[in-house]
mmCIF file of C-alpha atoms and ligand atoms in Angstrom:
data_model
loop_
_atom_site.group_PDB
_atom_site.id
_atom_site.type_symbol
_atom_site.label_atom_id
_atom_site.label_comp_id
_atom_site.label_asym_id
_atom_site.label_seq_id
_atom_site.Cartn_x
_atom_site.Cartn_y
_atom_site.Cartn_z
ATOM 1 C CA MET A 1 111.401 74.541 63.551
ATOM 2 C CA THR A 2 110.118 74.404 59.958
ATOM 3 C CA LEU A 3 112.106 71.934 57.822
ATOM 4 C CA LEU A 4 110.170 72.254 54.583
ATOM 5 C CA SER A 5 107.826 74.871 53.215
ATOM 6 C CA LEU A 6 105.964 75.084 49.931
ATOM 7 C CA ASP A 7 104.402 78.360 48.830
ATOM 8 C CA LYS A 8 101.767 78.160 46.072
ATOM 9 C CA VAL A 9 103.566 75.409 44.146
ATOM 10 C CA SER A 10 102.057 74.348 40.804
ATOM 11 C CA LYS A 11 102.929 71.819 38.107
ATOM 12 C CA SER A 12 101.043 70.975 34.905
ATOM 13 C CA PHE A 13 101.614 68.271 32.329
ATOM 14 C CA GLY A 14 100.196 69.587 29.062
ATOM 15 C CA GLY A 15 96.592 70.399 29.937
ATOM 16 C CA VAL A 16 96.615 68.486 33.248
ATOM 17 C CA ALA A 17 97.179 70.632 36.340
ATOM 18 C CA ALA A 18 98.670 67.888 38.541
ATOM 19 C CA VAL A 19 99.503 70.208 41.490
ATOM 20 C CA ARG A 20 97.722 73.555 41.843
ATOM 21 C CA GLY A 21 98.896 76.275 44.186
ATOM 22 C CA VAL A 22 99.793 73.961 47.068
ATOM 23 C CA SER A 23 101.246 75.554 50.192
ATOM 24 C CA LEU A 24 102.340 73.526 53.201
ATOM 25 C CA THR A 25 104.935 73.328 55.947
ATOM 26 C CA VAL A 26 106.571 70.390 57.673
ATOM 27 C CA GLU A 27 107.844 70.872 61.206
ATOM 28 C CA ALA A 28 110.879 69.039 62.601
ATOM 29 C CA GLY A 29 109.965 65.756 64.270
ATOM 30 C CA GLU A 30 106.443 65.409 62.918
ATOM 31 C CA ILE A 31 104.797 62.908 60.613
ATOM 32 C CA LEU A 32 102.744 64.697 57.961
ATOM 33 C CA GLY A 33 100.236 62.469 56.172
ATOM 34 C CA VAL A 34 99.137 63.189 52.606
ATOM 35 C CA MET A 35 95.952 61.605 51.308
ATOM 36 C CA GLY A 36 93.720 61.986 48.279
ATOM 37 C CA PRO A 37 92.145 60.031 45.422
ATOM 38 C CA ASN A 38 94.153 58.407 42.614
ATOM 39 C CA GLY A 39 95.597 61.071 40.349
ATOM 40 C CA SER A 40 95.173 63.876 42.909
ATOM 41 C CA GLY A 41 98.854 64.874 42.715
ATOM 42 C CA LYS A 42 100.455 63.127 45.683
ATOM 43 C CA THR A 43 103.374 61.545 43.824
ATOM 44 C CA THR A 44 103.822 64.693 41.733
ATOM 45 C CA LEU A 45 104.142 66.632 45.003
ATOM 46 C CA PHE A 46 106.927 64.253 46.137
ATOM 47 C CA ASN A 47 108.623 64.611 42.740
ATOM 48 C CA LEU A 48 108.557 68.406 43.067
ATOM 49 C CA ILE A 49 109.944 68.359 46.610
ATOM 50 C CA SER A 50 112.709 65.861 45.757
ATOM 51 C CA GLY A 51 113.743 67.709 42.595
ATOM 52 C CA ALA A 52 112.668 65.022 40.116
ATOM 53 C CA LEU A 53 110.316 67.693 38.700
ATOM 54 C CA VAL A 54 110.731 71.474 38.611
ATOM 55 C CA PRO A 55 107.661 73.535 39.644
ATOM 56 C CA ASP A 56 106.063 75.783 37.002
ATOM 57 C CA SER A 57 105.539 78.368 39.726
ATOM 58 C CA GLY A 58 105.794 78.736 43.487
ATOM 59 C CA GLU A 59 108.623 78.372 45.949
ATOM 60 C CA ILE A 60 110.064 75.379 47.797
ATOM 61 C CA GLN A 61 112.346 75.903 50.792
ATOM 62 C CA PHE A 62 114.129 73.065 52.577
ATOM 63 C CA LEU A 63 116.194 73.758 55.689
ATOM 64 C CA GLY A 64 115.967 77.463 55.053
ATOM 65 C CA GLY A 65 117.249 77.415 51.450
ATOM 66 C CA ARG A 66 115.387 77.559 48.162
ATOM 67 C CA THR A 67 115.496 74.202 46.365
ATOM 68 C CA ASN A 68 113.409 74.939 43.217
ATOM 69 C CA GLY A 69 115.383 73.795 40.214
ATOM 70 C CA LEU A 70 118.152 72.031 42.160
ATOM 71 C CA PRO A 71 118.878 68.518 40.856
ATOM 72 C CA PRO A 72 117.701 65.591 43.038
ATOM 73 C CA HIS A 73 121.202 64.578 44.191
ATOM 74 C CA ARG A 74 121.879 68.102 45.534
ATOM 75 C CA ILE A 75 118.563 68.090 47.428
ATOM 76 C CA CYS A 76 119.357 64.609 48.736
ATOM 77 C CA ARG A 77 122.708 65.828 50.056
ATOM 78 C CA ARG A 78 120.925 68.567 51.965
ATOM 79 C CA GLY A 79 119.103 65.815 53.840
ATOM 80 C CA LEU A 80 116.005 64.796 51.917
ATOM 81 C CA ALA A 81 115.315 61.186 50.907
ATOM 82 C CA ARG A 82 112.308 59.442 49.406
ATOM 83 C CA THR A 83 111.113 55.975 48.536
ATOM 84 C CA PHE A 84 109.104 55.138 45.429
ATOM 85 C CA GLN A 85 105.514 54.008 44.974
ATOM 86 C CA LEU A 86 106.856 51.130 42.862
ATOM 87 C CA VAL A 87 109.904 49.936 44.830
ATOM 88 C CA ARG A 88 113.074 50.183 42.811
ATOM 89 C CA PRO A 89 115.927 48.188 44.347
ATOM 90 C CA PHE A 90 118.881 47.485 42.061
ATOM 91 C CA LEU A 91 117.748 43.927 41.356
ATOM 92 C CA GLY A 92 121.115 42.703 40.118
ATOM 93 C CA LEU A 93 122.927 43.838 43.285
ATOM 94 C CA THR A 94 122.943 42.171 46.682
ATOM 95 C CA VAL A 95 121.023 43.571 49.635
ATOM 96 C CA LEU A 96 124.242 44.979 51.126
ATOM 97 C CA GLU A 97 125.337 46.557 47.836
ATOM 98 C CA ASN A 98 121.973 48.306 47.483
ATOM 99 C CA VAL A 99 122.468 50.024 50.830
ATOM 100 C CA LEU A 100 126.092 50.902 49.991
ATOM 101 C CA VAL A 101 124.760 52.863 46.998
ATOM 102 C CA GLY A 102 122.638 54.969 49.366
ATOM 103 C CA LEU A 103 125.601 55.499 51.675
ATOM 104 C CA GLY A 104 127.662 56.830 48.773
ATOM 105 C CA TYR A 105 125.143 59.570 47.994
ATOM 106 C CA GLY A 106 123.807 61.311 51.068
ATOM 107 C CA CYS A 107 124.865 64.170 53.300
ATOM 108 C CA ARG A 108 127.340 62.011 55.294
ATOM 109 C CA ARG A 109 128.973 59.964 52.545
ATOM 110 C CA LEU A 110 130.758 56.805 53.714
ATOM 111 C CA THR A 111 133.046 54.373 51.905
ATOM 112 C CA GLY A 112 135.022 51.191 52.696
ATOM 113 C CA SER A 113 134.599 49.362 55.997
ATOM 114 C CA ALA A 114 132.807 52.314 57.644
ATOM 115 C CA ALA A 115 130.170 52.065 54.909
ATOM 116 C CA ARG A 116 129.840 48.281 55.262
ATOM 117 C CA ASN A 117 129.417 48.549 59.029
ATOM 118 C CA ARG A 118 126.812 51.302 58.708
ATOM 119 C CA ALA A 119 124.998 49.315 55.995
ATOM 120 C CA LYS A 120 124.774 46.303 58.296
ATOM 121 C CA GLU A 121 123.450 48.492 61.118
ATOM 122 C CA LEU A 122 120.803 49.924 58.794
ATOM 123 C CA LEU A 123 119.793 46.467 57.523
ATOM 124 C CA SER A 124 119.403 45.298 61.079
ATOM 125 C CA SER A 125 117.314 48.372 61.987
ATOM 126 C CA VAL A 126 114.818 47.616 59.186
ATOM 127 C CA GLY A 127 114.612 43.889 59.984
ATOM 128 C CA LEU A 128 116.943 42.501 57.290
ATOM 129 C CA ASP A 129 119.557 40.981 59.608
ATOM 130 C CA GLY A 130 121.523 38.193 57.974
ATOM 131 C CA GLN A 131 120.215 38.995 54.470
ATOM 132 C CA SER A 132 123.245 41.031 53.265
ATOM 133 C CA ALA A 133 124.481 38.595 50.630
ATOM 134 C CA ARG A 134 121.092 37.849 49.049
ATOM 135 C CA PRO A 135 120.471 39.143 45.547
ATOM 136 C CA ALA A 136 117.785 41.849 45.807
ATOM 137 C CA HIS A 137 115.608 40.121 43.194
ATOM 138 C CA THR A 138 115.013 37.195 45.571
ATOM 139 C CA LEU A 139 113.333 39.369 48.238
ATOM 140 C CA THR A 140 109.588 39.387 49.007
ATOM 141 C CA VAL A 141 107.576 42.612 48.542
ATOM 142 C CA MET A 142 107.877 43.454 52.248
ATOM 143 C CA ASP A 143 111.612 42.814 52.272
ATOM 144 C CA ARG A 144 112.083 44.935 49.140
ATOM 145 C CA LYS A 145 110.329 47.740 51.005
ATOM 146 C CA ARG A 146 112.608 47.226 54.002
ATOM 147 C CA LEU A 147 115.605 47.378 51.656
ATOM 148 C CA GLU A 148 114.384 50.544 49.990
ATOM 149 C CA LEU A 149 113.938 52.089 53.410
ATOM 150 C CA ALA A 150 117.493 51.100 54.443
ATOM 151 C CA ARG A 151 118.871 52.540 51.205
ATOM 152 C CA ALA A 152 117.044 55.835 51.763
ATOM 153 C CA LEU A 153 118.209 55.953 55.394
ATOM 154 C CA GLY A 154 121.767 55.420 54.142
ATOM 155 C CA THR A 155 121.710 58.988 52.835
ATOM 156 C CA SER A 156 121.277 60.227 56.479
ATOM 157 C CA PRO A 157 118.099 62.180 55.741
ATOM 158 C CA LYS A 158 116.548 64.766 58.017
ATOM 159 C CA LEU A 159 113.294 64.453 56.099
ATOM 160 C CA LEU A 160 112.112 61.156 54.631
ATOM 161 C CA MET A 161 109.187 60.890 52.211
ATOM 162 C CA LEU A 162 107.512 57.483 51.830
ATOM 163 C CA ASP A 163 105.192 57.042 48.813
ATOM 164 C CA GLU A 164 102.641 54.282 49.546
ATOM 165 C CA PHE A 165 105.115 52.320 51.654
ATOM 166 C CA MET A 166 102.295 50.093 52.913
ATOM 167 C CA ALA A 167 100.648 49.339 49.555
ATOM 168 C CA GLY A 168 100.577 45.630 48.751
ATOM 169 C CA LEU A 169 101.395 44.488 52.288
ATOM 170 C CA THR A 170 99.391 41.954 54.330
ATOM 171 C CA PRO A 171 97.725 43.221 57.532
ATOM 172 C CA VAL A 172 100.549 41.735 59.630
ATOM 173 C CA GLU A 173 103.184 43.346 57.410
ATOM 174 C CA THR A 174 101.303 46.666 57.591
ATOM 175 C CA GLY A 175 101.613 46.477 61.375
ATOM 176 C CA GLU A 176 105.369 45.819 61.032
ATOM 177 C CA ALA A 177 105.728 48.749 58.626
ATOM 178 C CA MET A 178 103.922 51.025 61.091
ATOM 179 C CA LYS A 179 106.326 49.954 63.858
ATOM 180 C CA LEU A 180 109.304 50.742 61.622
ATOM 181 C CA ILE A 181 107.922 54.194 60.792
ATOM 182 C CA ARG A 182 107.226 54.986 64.465
ATOM 183 C CA ALA A 183 110.747 53.871 65.399
ATOM 184 C CA LEU A 184 112.200 56.273 62.818
ATOM 185 C CA GLN A 185 110.177 59.146 64.245
ATOM 186 C CA ASN A 186 111.314 58.225 67.756
ATOM 187 C CA GLN A 187 114.917 58.486 66.520
ATOM 188 C CA GLY A 188 114.236 62.090 65.521
ATOM 189 C CA LEU A 189 113.433 61.717 61.828
ATOM 190 C CA THR A 190 110.743 63.883 60.208
ATOM 191 C CA LEU A 191 108.490 62.092 57.722
ATOM 192 C CA ILE A 192 105.918 62.758 55.009
ATOM 193 C CA LEU A 193 103.735 59.745 54.240
ATOM 194 C CA VAL A 194 101.518 59.273 51.209
ATOM 195 C CA GLU A 195 99.145 56.355 51.855
ATOM 196 C CA HIS A 196 95.812 54.979 50.733
ATOM 197 C CA ILE A 197 95.554 52.812 53.866
ATOM 198 C CA VAL A 198 93.553 55.460 55.671
ATOM 199 C CA TRP A 199 93.422 53.925 59.166
ATOM 200 C CA ALA A 200 97.218 53.548 59.203
ATOM 201 C CA LEU A 201 97.737 57.126 57.990
ATOM 202 C CA LEU A 202 95.311 58.516 60.585
ATOM 203 C CA ASP A 203 97.064 56.487 63.278
ATOM 204 C CA LEU A 204 100.646 57.472 62.370
ATOM 205 C CA SER A 205 100.308 61.147 61.397
ATOM 206 C CA GLN A 206 100.196 64.173 63.683
ATOM 207 C CA ARG A 207 98.813 66.272 60.839
ATOM 208 C CA ILE A 208 97.203 65.455 57.501
ATOM 209 C CA ILE A 209 96.713 67.312 54.254
ATOM 210 C CA VAL A 210 94.208 66.184 51.647
ATOM 211 C CA LEU A 211 94.641 66.709 47.913
ATOM 212 C CA SER A 212 91.865 66.600 45.338
ATOM 213 C CA ALA A 213 92.533 67.265 41.643
ATOM 214 C CA GLY A 214 95.896 68.811 42.559
ATOM 215 C CA GLU A 215 94.546 71.223 45.169
ATOM 216 C CA LYS A 216 94.844 71.103 48.940
ATOM 217 C CA ILE A 217 91.259 70.857 50.166
ATOM 218 C CA ALA A 218 91.846 70.199 53.871
ATOM 219 C CA GLU A 219 94.539 70.260 56.517
ATOM 220 C CA GLY A 220 94.445 69.382 60.199
ATOM 221 C CA PRO A 221 94.825 66.749 62.903
ATOM 222 C CA PRO A 222 93.653 63.217 61.949
ATOM 223 C CA ALA A 223 90.488 63.380 64.072
ATOM 224 C CA SER A 224 89.191 66.477 62.295
ATOM 225 C CA ILE A 225 90.212 65.231 58.813
ATOM 226 C CA ALA A 226 88.244 61.995 59.362
ATOM 227 C CA LYS A 227 85.112 64.089 60.066
ATOM 228 C CA ASP A 228 85.602 66.743 57.351
ATOM 229 C CA PRO A 229 82.539 66.676 55.051
ATOM 230 C CA GLN A 230 84.501 67.662 51.925
ATOM 231 C CA VAL A 231 87.157 64.985 52.582
ATOM 232 C CA ILE A 232 84.423 62.404 53.105
ATOM 233 C CA GLU A 233 82.791 63.445 49.863
ATOM 234 C CA VAL A 234 85.890 63.372 47.637
ATOM 235 C CA TYR A 235 87.853 60.557 49.223
ATOM 236 C CA LEU A 236 86.866 58.777 52.398
ATOM 237 C CA GLY A 237 83.200 57.980 51.757
ATOM 238 C CA GLU A 238 80.635 57.597 54.526
ATOM 239 C CA SER A 239 82.159 54.354 55.850
ATOM 240 C CA ALA A 240 85.147 56.181 57.377
ATOM 241 C CA THR A 241 82.967 57.905 59.910
ATOM 242 C CA SER A 242 80.459 55.154 60.697
HETATM 243 N N1 ATP B 301 105.110 62.607 34.061
HETATM 244 C C1 ATP B 301 103.806 62.853 33.820
HETATM 245 N N2 ATP B 301 103.359 63.204 32.597
HETATM 246 C C2 ATP B 301 102.069 63.479 32.364
HETATM 247 N N3 ATP B 301 101.106 63.437 33.322
HETATM 248 C C3 ATP B 301 101.490 63.092 34.550
HETATM 249 C C4 ATP B 301 102.842 62.782 34.888
HETATM 250 N N4 ATP B 301 102.921 62.479 36.218
HETATM 251 C C5 ATP B 301 101.659 62.596 36.693
HETATM 252 N N5 ATP B 301 100.807 62.965 35.711
HETATM 253 C C6 ATP B 301 99.365 63.239 35.864
HETATM 254 O O1 ATP B 301 99.226 64.126 36.969
HETATM 255 C C7 ATP B 301 98.108 63.759 37.779
HETATM 256 C C8 ATP B 301 98.565 63.466 39.192
HETATM 257 O O2 ATP B 301 99.306 62.242 39.194
HETATM 258 P P1 ATP B 301 100.023 61.678 40.495
HETATM 259 O O3 ATP B 301 100.825 60.489 40.065
HETATM 260 O O4 ATP B 301 100.749 62.771 41.178
HETATM 261 O O5 ATP B 301 98.780 61.223 41.380
HETATM 262 P P2 ATP B 301 98.738 60.413 42.767
HETATM 263 O O6 ATP B 301 97.916 61.232 43.691
HETATM 264 O O7 ATP B 301 100.110 60.024 43.185
HETATM 265 O O8 ATP B 301 97.888 59.119 42.347
HETATM 266 P P3 ATP B 301 97.974 57.599 42.917
HETATM 267 O O9 ATP B 301 97.196 57.594 44.206
HETATM 268 O O10 ATP B 301 97.264 56.798 41.847
HETATM 269 O O11 ATP B 301 99.405 57.216 43.066
HETATM 270 C C9 ATP B 301 97.441 62.587 37.063
HETATM 271 O O12 ATP B 301 96.430 63.102 36.237
HETATM 272 C C10 ATP B 301 98.576 61.992 36.251
HETATM 273 O O13 ATP B 301 98.082 61.316 35.119
HETATM 274 MG MG1 MG B 302 101.067 58.226 43.493
#
């Protein structure tokens, strides 16, 4: 079943065509990887899908309905959540309160003790057991990422988009992040990952699309993407194949 489809979606900022005629689909249960050089339009693509930006042209369908022009909170309530390239917890709130915010917004909104219990479950599932009362500003980078993940999961998404979730992590933490992402897929979640850590993206994704200067230049299973001459030229470099 197709959860998300984009048909020739474009977005320019002044003279910069950030996303140019991109079409793609995301099937239920898969992890779709998105890679490409800095400035190739990956975050803009997430902003278009989540409703933070409105496409200049093209069509976006999520769960069978058109979402172009809907505000982000309406798209979120249909079951789409995302995390940000620069993590954005509410620093003045506790860990638990941050997740309660997510629970108040999604497609299965919870309040009161039901929300607190669900928040604790989510914190435990991302590895933040026992951290509920900590102010978010005291967390390490990895733990802020865990918190952002729990907050996004609090909206009960069917599709979760992670923008450079592994950036800034140590190799050990990257391994932990990969385990978390696999566990989410095993629970039935569909994911789109934007990552510069190529080996992790190749390992996690069933399918990859590659953007260059806003255009989709390749699409396919990780093994064929890693060997694609155009992808090697614009992004991977020779080292990826040797
Ligand atoms: N709000 C904006 N206003 C003007 N230009 C923007 C805006 N957002 C993105 N751009 C431009 O659009 C292009 C694509 O940017 P985008 O952030 O989508 O790239 P990216 O692939 O996510 O890059 P990175 O890997 O560095 O995160 C860039 O040229 C960027 O400068
Ligand atoms: Mg980006």
